[in-house]
Amino acid sequence: MTVSYDKLWKLLIDKKMNRTDLKNTAGVSFNVLAKMSRNEFVSLESLCKICTVLACDIESSESMELSALRLASADGSDEAKEGIQKAELIYENDFHT
C-alpha cells in the first residue's frame, strides 16, 4: 500500500505557505517533508502536527489519500479485490469509529 500527499501539497499552496513555513510552524523535520515529497509513509505524530497547522482533518481525504489500493485492483484479480476490501475495512475501523 502506498500513500499520496498531493491533496496536502495543494492545501499548502492554497494557504500560501511553502515547505519551510510548514516545517517551522508544525515543528517537523525536513526529512519528514522529503519523505512526503516521495509519497513515503511518515509518523502519525508528524501528520497530526501538519494537519493542525493547515487546519485539515487527518481522518478525511483532504490531507492524504491511500490511493494505491485502487491501483492494485487494475489487474482485476480476486486476490487484489479481496485485499482492497480488507484494507478499506481496516481504514474504516481505524479512522471512522
mmCIF file of C-alpha atoms in Angstrom:
data_model
loop_
_atom_site.group_PDB
_atom_site.id
_atom_site.type_symbol
_atom_site.label_atom_id
_atom_site.label_comp_id
_atom_site.label_asym_id
_atom_site.label_seq_id
_atom_site.Cartn_x
_atom_site.Cartn_y
_atom_site.Cartn_z
ATOM 1 C CA MET A 1 0.000 0.000 0.000
ATOM 2 C CA THR A 2 1.243 3.475 -0.788
ATOM 3 C CA VAL A 3 0.124 6.922 0.188
ATOM 4 C CA SER A 4 -0.273 10.170 -1.732
ATOM 5 C CA TYR A 5 0.082 13.591 -0.142
ATOM 6 C CA ASP A 6 -0.932 15.512 -3.277
ATOM 7 C CA LYS A 7 -4.016 16.949 -1.587
ATOM 8 C CA LEU A 8 -1.913 18.143 1.313
ATOM 9 C CA TRP A 9 0.527 19.927 -1.046
ATOM 10 C CA LYS A 10 -2.406 21.594 -2.790
ATOM 11 C CA LEU A 11 -3.747 22.717 0.582
ATOM 12 C CA LEU A 12 -0.312 24.138 1.410
ATOM 13 C CA ILE A 13 -0.385 26.196 -1.809
ATOM 14 C CA ASP A 14 -3.955 27.325 -1.132
ATOM 15 C CA LYS A 15 -2.829 28.617 2.269
ATOM 16 C CA LYS A 16 0.067 30.467 0.553
ATOM 17 C CA MET A 17 2.684 28.597 2.561
ATOM 18 C CA ASN A 18 5.898 26.987 1.434
ATOM 19 C CA ARG A 19 7.508 23.877 2.849
ATOM 20 C CA THR A 20 9.930 25.842 5.008
ATOM 21 C CA ASP A 21 6.991 27.683 6.583
ATOM 22 C CA LEU A 22 5.278 24.357 7.196
ATOM 23 C CA LYS A 23 8.422 22.821 8.693
ATOM 24 C CA ASN A 24 8.921 25.715 11.104
ATOM 25 C CA THR A 25 5.278 26.132 12.088
ATOM 26 C CA ALA A 26 4.493 22.440 12.502
ATOM 27 C CA GLY A 27 7.801 21.582 14.143
ATOM 28 C CA VAL A 28 8.627 18.735 11.770
ATOM 29 C CA SER A 29 11.964 17.994 10.151
ATOM 30 C CA PHE A 30 12.968 18.407 6.528
ATOM 31 C CA ASN A 31 13.313 14.612 6.474
ATOM 32 C CA VAL A 32 9.579 14.281 7.101
ATOM 33 C CA LEU A 33 8.796 16.664 4.255
ATOM 34 C CA ALA A 34 11.278 14.873 1.994
ATOM 35 C CA LYS A 35 9.587 11.543 2.693
ATOM 36 C CA MET A 36 6.226 13.109 1.982
ATOM 37 C CA SER A 37 7.574 14.511 -1.293
ATOM 38 C CA ARG A 38 8.413 10.935 -2.287
ATOM 39 C CA ASN A 39 4.974 9.713 -1.072
ATOM 40 C CA GLU A 40 6.552 7.621 1.660
ATOM 41 C CA PHE A 41 4.940 6.909 4.999
ATOM 42 C CA VAL A 42 5.618 9.306 7.877
ATOM 43 C CA SER A 43 4.620 9.089 11.515
ATOM 44 C CA LEU A 44 1.087 9.795 12.600
ATOM 45 C CA GLU A 45 2.515 12.356 15.015
ATOM 46 C CA SER A 46 4.046 14.307 12.114
ATOM 47 C CA LEU A 47 0.802 14.154 10.151
ATOM 48 C CA CYS A 48 -1.148 15.411 13.160
ATOM 49 C CA LYS A 49 1.218 18.362 13.569
ATOM 50 C CA ILE A 50 0.955 19.238 9.881
ATOM 51 C CA CYS A 51 -2.823 18.909 9.808
ATOM 52 C CA THR A 52 -3.109 21.091 12.899
ATOM 53 C CA VAL A 53 -1.142 23.858 11.182
ATOM 54 C CA LEU A 54 -3.094 23.518 7.938
ATOM 55 C CA ALA A 55 -6.422 23.170 9.769
ATOM 56 C CA CYS A 56 -7.255 19.973 7.926
ATOM 57 C CA ASP A 57 -8.766 16.780 9.232
ATOM 58 C CA ILE A 58 -6.368 13.837 9.157
ATOM 59 C CA GLU A 59 -9.341 11.456 9.027
ATOM 60 C CA SER A 60 -10.715 12.972 5.848
ATOM 61 C CA SER A 61 -9.412 12.822 2.329
ATOM 62 C CA GLU A 62 -8.427 16.493 2.347
ATOM 63 C CA SER A 63 -4.924 15.725 3.606
ATOM 64 C CA MET A 64 -3.819 12.442 2.078
ATOM 65 C CA GLU A 65 -5.073 9.505 0.123
ATOM 66 C CA LEU A 66 -4.360 5.806 0.319
ATOM 67 C CA SER A 67 -4.611 5.608 -3.427
ATOM 68 C CA ALA A 68 -2.554 2.556 -4.297
ATOM 69 C CA LEU A 69 -5.357 0.301 -3.149
ATOM 70 C CA ARG A 70 -7.336 1.290 -6.209
ATOM 71 C CA LEU A 71 -4.305 0.773 -8.446
ATOM 72 C CA ALA A 72 -3.794 -2.713 -7.037
ATOM 73 C CA SER A 73 -7.125 -3.777 -8.458
ATOM 74 C CA ALA A 74 -6.109 -2.858 -12.004
ATOM 75 C CA ASP A 75 -5.336 -6.481 -12.783
ATOM 76 C CA GLY A 76 -8.877 -7.401 -11.764
ATOM 77 C CA SER A 77 -7.828 -10.475 -9.816
ATOM 78 C CA ASP A 78 -9.986 -11.748 -6.983
ATOM 79 C CA GLU A 79 -6.957 -11.624 -4.673
ATOM 80 C CA ALA A 80 -6.413 -7.922 -5.376
ATOM 81 C CA LYS A 81 -10.087 -7.154 -4.866
ATOM 82 C CA GLU A 82 -10.138 -9.075 -1.590
ATOM 83 C CA GLY A 83 -7.053 -7.203 -0.386
ATOM 84 C CA ILE A 84 -8.668 -3.884 -1.203
ATOM 85 C CA GLN A 85 -11.838 -4.797 0.665
ATOM 86 C CA LYS A 86 -9.836 -5.821 3.744
ATOM 87 C CA ALA A 87 -7.765 -2.632 3.657
ATOM 88 C CA GLU A 88 -10.880 -0.491 3.300
ATOM 89 C CA LEU A 89 -12.457 -2.220 6.308
ATOM 90 C CA ILE A 90 -9.317 -1.644 8.370
ATOM 91 C CA TYR A 91 -9.262 2.002 7.300
ATOM 92 C CA GLU A 92 -12.927 2.462 8.183
ATOM 93 C CA ASN A 93 -12.470 0.810 11.583
ATOM 94 C CA ASP A 94 -9.326 2.777 12.431
ATOM 95 C CA PHE A 95 -10.434 6.227 11.325
ATOM 96 C CA HIS A 96 -14.207 6.353 11.415
ATOM 97 C CA THR A 97 -15.174 4.752 14.697
#
